[in-house]
XYZ file of N, CA and C in Angstrom:
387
model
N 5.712 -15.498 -4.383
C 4.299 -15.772 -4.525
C 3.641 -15.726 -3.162
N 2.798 -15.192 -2.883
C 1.740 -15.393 -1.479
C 0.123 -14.975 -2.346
N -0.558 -15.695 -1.425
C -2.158 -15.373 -1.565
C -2.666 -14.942 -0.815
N -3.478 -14.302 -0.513
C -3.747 -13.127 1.234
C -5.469 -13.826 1.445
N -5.917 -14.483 2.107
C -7.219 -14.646 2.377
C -7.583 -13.552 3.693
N -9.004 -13.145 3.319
C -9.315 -11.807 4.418
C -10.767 -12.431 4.789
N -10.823 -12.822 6.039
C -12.423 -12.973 6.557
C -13.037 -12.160 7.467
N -14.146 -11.667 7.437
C -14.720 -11.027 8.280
C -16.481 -11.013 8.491
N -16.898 -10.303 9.343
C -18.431 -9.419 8.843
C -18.881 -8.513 7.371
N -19.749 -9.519 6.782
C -19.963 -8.450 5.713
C -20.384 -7.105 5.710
N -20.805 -6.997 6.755
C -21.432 -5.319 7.472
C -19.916 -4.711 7.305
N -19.086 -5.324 8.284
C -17.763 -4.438 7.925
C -16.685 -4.558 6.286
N -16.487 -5.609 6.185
C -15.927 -6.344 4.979
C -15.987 -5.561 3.517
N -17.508 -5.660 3.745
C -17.618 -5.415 2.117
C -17.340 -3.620 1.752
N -17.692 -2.846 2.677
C -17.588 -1.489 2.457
C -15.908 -1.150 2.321
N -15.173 -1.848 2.746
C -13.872 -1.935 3.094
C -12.597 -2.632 2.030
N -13.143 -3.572 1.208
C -12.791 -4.478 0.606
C -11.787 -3.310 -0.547
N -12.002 -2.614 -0.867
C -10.874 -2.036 -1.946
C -9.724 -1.222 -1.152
N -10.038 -0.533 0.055
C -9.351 0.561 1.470
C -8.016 -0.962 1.460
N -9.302 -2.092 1.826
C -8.277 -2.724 2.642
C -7.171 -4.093 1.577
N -7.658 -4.117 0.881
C -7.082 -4.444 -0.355
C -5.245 -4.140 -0.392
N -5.997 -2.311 -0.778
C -4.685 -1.610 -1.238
C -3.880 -1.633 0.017
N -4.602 -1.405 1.191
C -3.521 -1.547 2.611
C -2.532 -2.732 2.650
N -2.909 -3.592 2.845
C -2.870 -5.166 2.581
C -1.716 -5.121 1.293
N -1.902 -4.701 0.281
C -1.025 -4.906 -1.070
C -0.120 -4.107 -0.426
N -0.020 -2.686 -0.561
C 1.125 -1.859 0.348
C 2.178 -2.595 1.050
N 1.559 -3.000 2.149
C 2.651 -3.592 2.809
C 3.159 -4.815 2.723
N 2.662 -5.535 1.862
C 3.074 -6.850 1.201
C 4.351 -6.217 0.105
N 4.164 -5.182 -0.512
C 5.092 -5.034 -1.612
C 5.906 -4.355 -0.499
N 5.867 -3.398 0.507
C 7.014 -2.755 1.000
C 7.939 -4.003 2.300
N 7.293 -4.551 2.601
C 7.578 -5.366 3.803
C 8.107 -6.782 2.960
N 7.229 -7.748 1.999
C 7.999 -8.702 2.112
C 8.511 -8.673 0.591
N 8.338 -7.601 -0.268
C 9.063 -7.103 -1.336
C 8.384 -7.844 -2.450
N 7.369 -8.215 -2.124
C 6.174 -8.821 -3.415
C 6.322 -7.359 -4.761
N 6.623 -8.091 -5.647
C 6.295 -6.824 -6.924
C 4.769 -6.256 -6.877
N 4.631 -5.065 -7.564
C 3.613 -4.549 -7.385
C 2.682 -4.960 -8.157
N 2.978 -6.085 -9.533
C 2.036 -6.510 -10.037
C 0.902 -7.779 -9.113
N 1.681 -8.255 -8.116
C 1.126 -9.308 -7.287
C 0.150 -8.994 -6.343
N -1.225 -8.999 -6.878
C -2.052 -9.140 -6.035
C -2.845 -10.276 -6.247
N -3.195 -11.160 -4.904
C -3.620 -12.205 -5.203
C -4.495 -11.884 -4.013
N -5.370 -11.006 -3.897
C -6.340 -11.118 -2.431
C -7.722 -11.897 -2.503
N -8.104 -12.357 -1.665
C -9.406 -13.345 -1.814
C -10.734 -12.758 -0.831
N -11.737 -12.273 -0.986
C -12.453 -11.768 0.514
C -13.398 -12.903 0.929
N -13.571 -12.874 1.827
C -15.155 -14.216 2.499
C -15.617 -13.395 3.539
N -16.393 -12.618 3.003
C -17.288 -11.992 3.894
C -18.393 -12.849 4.515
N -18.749 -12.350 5.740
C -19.871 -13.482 6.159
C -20.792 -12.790 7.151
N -22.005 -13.007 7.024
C -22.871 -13.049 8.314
C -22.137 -13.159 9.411
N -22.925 -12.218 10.561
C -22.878 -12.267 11.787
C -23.051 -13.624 12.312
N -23.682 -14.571 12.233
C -24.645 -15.616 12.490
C -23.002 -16.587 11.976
N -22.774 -16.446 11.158
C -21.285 -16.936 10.025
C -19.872 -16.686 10.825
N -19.722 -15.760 11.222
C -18.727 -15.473 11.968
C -19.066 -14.560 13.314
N -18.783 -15.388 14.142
C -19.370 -15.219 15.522
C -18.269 -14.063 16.051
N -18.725 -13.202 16.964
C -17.035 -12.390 17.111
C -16.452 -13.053 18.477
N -15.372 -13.369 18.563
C -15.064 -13.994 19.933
C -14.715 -12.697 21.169
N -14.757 -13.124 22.215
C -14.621 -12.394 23.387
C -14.023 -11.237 23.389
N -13.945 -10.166 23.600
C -13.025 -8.968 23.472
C -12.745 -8.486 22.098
N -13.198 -9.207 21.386
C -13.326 -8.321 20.214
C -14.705 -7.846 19.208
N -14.256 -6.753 18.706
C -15.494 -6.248 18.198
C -16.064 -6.750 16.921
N -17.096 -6.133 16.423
C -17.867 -6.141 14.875
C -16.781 -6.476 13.834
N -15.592 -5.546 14.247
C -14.587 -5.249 13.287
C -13.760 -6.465 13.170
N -13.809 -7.734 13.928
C -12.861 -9.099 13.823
C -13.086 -9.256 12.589
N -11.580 -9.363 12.199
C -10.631 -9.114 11.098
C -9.777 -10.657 11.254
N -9.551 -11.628 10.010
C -8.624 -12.689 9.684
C -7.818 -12.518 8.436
N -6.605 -12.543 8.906
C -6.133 -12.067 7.462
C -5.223 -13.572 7.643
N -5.070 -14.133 6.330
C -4.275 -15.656 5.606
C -3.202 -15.334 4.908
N -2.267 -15.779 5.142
C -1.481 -15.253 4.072
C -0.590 -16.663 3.918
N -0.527 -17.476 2.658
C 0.075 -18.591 2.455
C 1.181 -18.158 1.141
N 2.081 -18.322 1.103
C 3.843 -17.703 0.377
C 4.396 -18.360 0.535
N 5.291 -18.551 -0.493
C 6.991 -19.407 -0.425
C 7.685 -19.501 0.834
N 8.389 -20.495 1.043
C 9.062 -20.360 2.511
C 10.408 -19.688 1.958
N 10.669 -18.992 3.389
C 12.201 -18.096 2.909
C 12.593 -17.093 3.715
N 11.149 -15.892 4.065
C 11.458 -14.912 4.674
C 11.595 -15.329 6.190
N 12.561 -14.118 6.500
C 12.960 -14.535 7.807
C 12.092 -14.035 9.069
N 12.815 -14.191 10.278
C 11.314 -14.281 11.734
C 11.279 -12.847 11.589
N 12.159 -12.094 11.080
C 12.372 -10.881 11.450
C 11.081 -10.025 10.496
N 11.574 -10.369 9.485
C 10.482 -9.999 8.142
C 9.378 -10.122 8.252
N 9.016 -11.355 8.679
C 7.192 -11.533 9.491
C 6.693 -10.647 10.190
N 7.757 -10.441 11.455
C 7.367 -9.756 12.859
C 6.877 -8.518 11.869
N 8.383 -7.723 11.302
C 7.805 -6.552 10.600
C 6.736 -6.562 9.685
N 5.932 -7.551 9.211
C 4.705 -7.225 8.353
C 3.308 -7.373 9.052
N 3.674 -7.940 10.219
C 2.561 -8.447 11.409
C 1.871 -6.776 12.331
N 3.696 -6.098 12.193
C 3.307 -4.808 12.974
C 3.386 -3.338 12.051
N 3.177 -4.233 10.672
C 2.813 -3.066 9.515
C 1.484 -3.229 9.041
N 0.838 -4.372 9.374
C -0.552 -4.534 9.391
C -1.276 -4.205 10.450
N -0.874 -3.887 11.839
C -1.208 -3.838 12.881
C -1.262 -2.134 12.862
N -0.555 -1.531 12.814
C -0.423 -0.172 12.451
C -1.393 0.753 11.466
N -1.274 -0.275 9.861
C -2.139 0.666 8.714
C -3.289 0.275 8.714
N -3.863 -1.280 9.682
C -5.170 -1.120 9.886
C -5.850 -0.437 10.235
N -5.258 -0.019 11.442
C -6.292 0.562 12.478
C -5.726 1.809 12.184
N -4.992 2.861 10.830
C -5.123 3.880 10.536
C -5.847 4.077 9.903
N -5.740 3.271 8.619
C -6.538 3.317 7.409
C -8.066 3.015 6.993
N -8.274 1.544 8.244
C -9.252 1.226 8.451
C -10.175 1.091 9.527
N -9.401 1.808 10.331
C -9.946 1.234 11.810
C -10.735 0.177 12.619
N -9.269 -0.435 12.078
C -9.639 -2.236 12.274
C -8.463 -2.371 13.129
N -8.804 -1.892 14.659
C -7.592 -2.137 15.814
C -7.134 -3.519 15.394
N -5.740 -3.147 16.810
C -4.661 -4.530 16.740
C -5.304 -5.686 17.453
N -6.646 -5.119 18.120
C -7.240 -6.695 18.864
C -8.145 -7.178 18.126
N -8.778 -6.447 17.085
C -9.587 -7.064 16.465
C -8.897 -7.808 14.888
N -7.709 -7.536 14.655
C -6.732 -8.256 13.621
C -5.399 -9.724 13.998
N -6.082 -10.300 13.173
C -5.280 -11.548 13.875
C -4.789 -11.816 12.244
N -3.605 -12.805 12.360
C -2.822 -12.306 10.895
C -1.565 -13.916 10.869
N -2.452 -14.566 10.125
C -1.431 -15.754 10.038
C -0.606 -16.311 9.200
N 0.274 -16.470 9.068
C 1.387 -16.962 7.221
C 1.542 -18.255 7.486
N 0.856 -18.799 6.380
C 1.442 -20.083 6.130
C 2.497 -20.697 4.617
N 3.672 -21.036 5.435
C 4.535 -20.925 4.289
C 5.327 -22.376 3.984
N 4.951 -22.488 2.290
C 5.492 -23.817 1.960
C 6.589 -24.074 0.799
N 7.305 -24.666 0.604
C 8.315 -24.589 -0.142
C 7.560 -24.668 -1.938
N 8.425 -24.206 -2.739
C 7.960 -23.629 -3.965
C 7.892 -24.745 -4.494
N 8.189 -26.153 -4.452
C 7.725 -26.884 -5.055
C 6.294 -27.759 -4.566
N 6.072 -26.695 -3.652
C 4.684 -27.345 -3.184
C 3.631 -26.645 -3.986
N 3.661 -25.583 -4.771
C 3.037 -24.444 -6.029
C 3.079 -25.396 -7.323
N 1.952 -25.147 -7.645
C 1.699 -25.370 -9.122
C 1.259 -24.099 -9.963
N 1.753 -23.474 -10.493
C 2.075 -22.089 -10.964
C 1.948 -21.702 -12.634
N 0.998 -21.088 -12.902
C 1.471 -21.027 -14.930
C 1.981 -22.232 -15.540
N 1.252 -23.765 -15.079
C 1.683 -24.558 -15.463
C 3.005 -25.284 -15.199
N 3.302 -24.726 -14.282
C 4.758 -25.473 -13.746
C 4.786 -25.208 -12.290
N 5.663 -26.482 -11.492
C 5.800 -26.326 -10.266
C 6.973 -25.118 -9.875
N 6.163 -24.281 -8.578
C 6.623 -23.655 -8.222
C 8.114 -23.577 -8.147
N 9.253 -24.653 -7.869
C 10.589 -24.381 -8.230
C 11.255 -24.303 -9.144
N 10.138 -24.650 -10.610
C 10.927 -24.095 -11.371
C 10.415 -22.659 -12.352
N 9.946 -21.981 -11.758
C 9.827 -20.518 -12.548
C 10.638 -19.750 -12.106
N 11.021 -18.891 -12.826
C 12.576 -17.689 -12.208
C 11.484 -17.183 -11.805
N 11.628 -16.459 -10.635
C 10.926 -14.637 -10.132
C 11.921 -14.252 -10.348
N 10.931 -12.505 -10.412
C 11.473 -11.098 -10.835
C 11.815 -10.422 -9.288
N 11.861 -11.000 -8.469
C 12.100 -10.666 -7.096
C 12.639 -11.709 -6.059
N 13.082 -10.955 -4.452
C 13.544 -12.355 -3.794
C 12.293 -12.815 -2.894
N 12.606 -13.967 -2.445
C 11.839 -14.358 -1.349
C 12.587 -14.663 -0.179
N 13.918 -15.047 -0.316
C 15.102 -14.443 1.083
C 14.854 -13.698 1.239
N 14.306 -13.009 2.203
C 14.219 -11.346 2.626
C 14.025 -11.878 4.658
């Protein structure tokens, strides 16, 4: 299970929101092996005035959230940190300074899920990875 929160400029955001979606899903299913039915993306686009851009970075400041089961390893992160870093700024041209990219990860019984806590539903996939 993970949920992906994406904040940005609605000037940039909203034109972007399906590009960056599918980018975002991509490498969630190839990198931390999420099935392909799992998309759980959220957008908060905002005013300029709303989200200020900080120093050295552009229009294009990009927050991506990502809160998931605990499990995957440092290694697995690094690689989805520099598979987002990569198909952004191909796909979207949303460079690596203007993408900042954080996981927050809690054990499955911290999920309340289809009516049951997260440790006890089988997945159709791992989250050791």
């Amino acid at each position: 299970m993970a949920q992906f929160t994406v904040y940005g400029r609605d000037d940039v955001l909203r034109p972007l929101r399906s590009a960056l979606s599918d980018t975002l899903h991509t490498a969630a299913v190839d990198v931390l092996g999420l099935p392909v039915t799992k998309r759980f993306h959220r957008f908060f686009p905002r005013s300029a005035e709303d989200f200020p851009t900080p120093e050295g970075r552009s229009e294009r400041y990009t927050i991506v959230e990502v809160t998931m089961f605990a499990g995957r390893t440092v290694e697995t992160k690094k690689a989805f940190y520099r598979r987002l870093f990569a198909d952004f700024a191909e796909h979207l041209a949303i460079e690596p300074v203007d993408l900042e990219i954080t996981i927050v990860e809690t054990p499955r019984h911290d999920w309340g899920i289809r009516g049951r806590p997260g440790d006890e539903l089988s997945l159709t996939y791992r989250v050791e990875t």
